[in-house]
PDB file of C-alpha atoms in Angstrom:
ATOM      1  CA  UNK B   1       1.354   0.506 -18.384  1.00  0.00           C
ATOM      2  CA  UNK B   2       2.527  -1.063 -21.662  1.00  0.00           C
ATOM      3  CA  UNK B   3      -1.051  -2.201 -22.265  1.00  0.00           C
ATOM      4  CA  UNK B   4      -2.416   1.318 -21.748  1.00  0.00           C
ATOM      5  CA  UNK B   5      -3.847   0.645 -18.297  1.00  0.00           C
ATOM      6  CA  UNK B   6      -3.582   3.167 -15.504  1.00  0.00           C
ATOM      7  CA  UNK B   7      -1.854   1.788 -12.459  1.00  0.00           C
ATOM      8  CA  UNK B   8      -1.149   2.925  -8.937  1.00  0.00           C
ATOM      9  CA  UNK B   9       2.172   2.324  -7.252  1.00  0.00           C
ATOM     10  CA  UNK B  10       2.335   1.879  -3.493  1.00  0.00           C
ATOM     11  CA  UNK B  11       5.808   2.393  -2.035  1.00  0.00           C
ATOM     12  CA  UNK B  12       7.036   1.755   1.501  1.00  0.00           C
ATOM     13  CA  UNK B  13       8.595   5.131   2.363  1.00  0.00           C
ATOM     14  CA  UNK B  14       9.357   4.603   6.053  1.00  0.00           C
ATOM     15  CA  UNK B  15       9.517   1.748   8.572  1.00  0.00           C
ATOM     16  CA  UNK B  16       9.789   1.578  12.383  1.00  0.00           C
ATOM     17  CA  UNK B  17      10.709  -1.489  14.391  1.00  0.00           C
ATOM     18  CA  UNK B  18      10.158  -4.903  12.873  1.00  0.00           C
ATOM     19  CA  UNK B  19       8.686  -4.433   9.386  1.00  0.00           C
ATOM     20  CA  UNK B  20       8.144  -7.280   6.922  1.00  0.00           C
ATOM     21  CA  UNK B  21       9.322  -5.316   3.856  1.00  0.00           C
ATOM     22  CA  UNK B  22      12.068  -2.674   3.594  1.00  0.00           C
ATOM     23  CA  UNK B  23      11.786   0.965   2.573  1.00  0.00           C
ATOM     24  CA  UNK B  24      11.428   1.086  -1.216  1.00  0.00           C
ATOM     25  CA  UNK B  25       9.311  -2.073  -1.534  1.00  0.00           C
ATOM     26  CA  UNK B  26       6.542  -1.648  -4.149  1.00  0.00           C
ATOM     27  CA  UNK B  27       3.049  -2.922  -4.882  1.00  0.00           C
ATOM     28  CA  UNK B  28       1.585  -2.142  -8.330  1.00  0.00           C
ATOM     29  CA  UNK B  29      -2.215  -2.194  -8.703  1.00  0.00           C
ATOM     30  CA  UNK B  30      -4.350  -1.781 -11.850  1.00  0.00           C
ATOM     31  CA  UNK B  31      -7.958  -0.621 -12.130  1.00  0.00           C
ATOM     32  CA  UNK B  32      -9.249  -4.197 -12.099  1.00  0.00           C
ATOM     33  CA  UNK B  33      -7.604  -4.927  -8.756  1.00  0.00           C
ATOM     34  CA  UNK B  34      -4.798  -7.006 -10.224  1.00  0.00           C
ATOM     35  CA  UNK B  35      -1.568  -6.473  -8.336  1.00  0.00           C
ATOM     36  CA  UNK B  36       2.078  -7.448  -8.264  1.00  0.00           C
ATOM     37  CA  UNK B  37       4.677  -6.981  -5.550  1.00  0.00           C
ATOM     38  CA  UNK B  38       4.321  -6.532  -1.814  1.00  0.00           C
ATOM     39  CA  UNK B  39       4.532  -3.814   0.816  1.00  0.00           C
ATOM     40  CA  UNK B  40       4.039  -6.027   3.879  1.00  0.00           C
ATOM     41  CA  UNK B  41       4.174  -9.680   2.983  1.00  0.00           C
ATOM     42  CA  UNK B  42       0.367  -9.867   2.966  1.00  0.00           C
ATOM     43  CA  UNK B  43      -0.521  -8.139   6.257  1.00  0.00           C
ATOM     44  CA  UNK B  44      -2.010  -4.936   4.799  1.00  0.00           C
ATOM     45  CA  UNK B  45      -2.114  -5.517   1.037  1.00  0.00           C
ATOM     46  CA  UNK B  46      -5.945  -5.669   0.981  1.00  0.00           C
ATOM     47  CA  UNK B  47      -6.241  -2.233   2.588  1.00  0.00           C
ATOM     48  CA  UNK B  48      -3.532  -0.779   0.319  1.00  0.00           C
ATOM     49  CA  UNK B  49      -5.283  -2.145  -2.788  1.00  0.00           C
ATOM     50  CA  UNK B  50      -8.613  -0.604  -1.646  1.00  0.00           C
ATOM     51  CA  UNK B  51      -6.938   2.789  -1.172  1.00  0.00           C
ATOM     52  CA  UNK B  52      -5.101   2.399  -4.493  1.00  0.00           C
ATOM     53  CA  UNK B  53      -8.472   2.002  -6.231  1.00  0.00           C
ATOM     54  CA  UNK B  54      -9.528   5.369  -4.720  1.00  0.00           C
ATOM     55  CA  UNK B  55      -6.264   6.924  -5.915  1.00  0.00           C
ATOM     56  CA  UNK B  56      -6.819   5.551  -9.441  1.00  0.00           C
ATOM     57  CA  UNK B  57     -10.297   7.136  -9.553  1.00  0.00           C
ATOM     58  CA  UNK B  58      -9.464  10.467  -7.904  1.00  0.00           C
ATOM     59  CA  UNK B  59      -5.882  10.977  -9.063  1.00  0.00           C
ATOM     60  CA  UNK B  60      -5.057  12.253  -5.565  1.00  0.00           C
ATOM     61  CA  UNK B  61      -2.096  10.472  -3.902  1.00  0.00           C
ATOM     62  CA  UNK B  62      -2.438   9.142  -0.360  1.00  0.00           C
ATOM     63  CA  UNK B  63      -0.062   8.519   2.533  1.00  0.00           C
ATOM     64  CA  UNK B  64      -1.066   5.443   4.552  1.00  0.00           C
ATOM     65  CA  UNK B  65       0.285   4.299   7.895  1.00  0.00           C
ATOM     66  CA  UNK B  66      -0.078   0.830   9.415  1.00  0.00           C
ATOM     67  CA  UNK B  67       1.002  -0.614  12.729  1.00  0.00           C
ATOM     68  CA  UNK B  68      -0.560  -2.581  15.514  1.00  0.00           C
ATOM     69  CA  UNK B  69      -2.066  -1.603  18.858  1.00  0.00           C
ATOM     70  CA  UNK B  70      -3.856  -3.797  21.377  1.00  0.00           C
ATOM     71  CA  UNK B  71      -7.261  -2.343  20.458  1.00  0.00           C
ATOM     72  CA  UNK B  72      -6.711  -2.886  16.727  1.00  0.00           C
ATOM     73  CA  UNK B  73      -4.739  -6.142  16.768  1.00  0.00           C
ATOM     74  CA  UNK B  74      -7.553  -8.038  15.041  1.00  0.00           C
ATOM     75  CA  UNK B  75      -8.067  -5.392  12.355  1.00  0.00           C
ATOM     76  CA  UNK B  76      -5.733  -4.543   9.464  1.00  0.00           C
ATOM     77  CA  UNK B  77      -2.231  -4.143  10.814  1.00  0.00           C
ATOM     78  CA  UNK B  78       1.204  -5.585  11.196  1.00  0.00           C
ATOM     79  CA  UNK B  79       1.340  -8.584  13.502  1.00  0.00           C
ATOM     80  CA  UNK B  80       5.123  -8.234  13.774  1.00  0.00           C
ATOM     81  CA  UNK B  81       4.726  -5.116  15.924  1.00  0.00           C
ATOM     82  CA  UNK B  82       6.381  -2.673  13.525  1.00  0.00           C
ATOM     83  CA  UNK B  83       4.947   0.279  11.656  1.00  0.00           C
ATOM     84  CA  UNK B  84       5.142   1.219   7.991  1.00  0.00           C
ATOM     85  CA  UNK B  85       4.232   4.320   6.013  1.00  0.00           C
ATOM     86  CA  UNK B  86       3.124   3.700   2.401  1.00  0.00           C
ATOM     87  CA  UNK B  87       2.768   6.355  -0.331  1.00  0.00           C
ATOM     88  CA  UNK B  88       0.227   5.529  -3.053  1.00  0.00           C
ATOM     89  CA  UNK B  89       0.224   7.425  -6.356  1.00  0.00           C
ATOM     90  CA  UNK B  90      -1.337   7.033  -9.805  1.00  0.00           C
ATOM     91  CA  UNK B  91       1.011   6.738 -12.777  1.00  0.00           C
ATOM     92  CA  UNK B  92       0.410   6.406 -16.489  1.00  0.00           C
TER      93      UNK B  92
END
């Protein structure tokens, strides 16, 4: 933000079961895809960054939810078996 770039902030707002990062954990993403922080220790960061790019372009915040189910175990999700809800918003 100090350099005049728009950024999106992704915040873990709720967790269930075993979650790799606590409520309040942040991931900051700029328009070039650079990021800092973590919302899951690497499990879902790629998907969060892709949605953050949409939020940066549209200005509309998103609520994302990630977990794991047998049918989606090999897709984006949390291998630890927990669930997280992540709020993504544009700032700056």
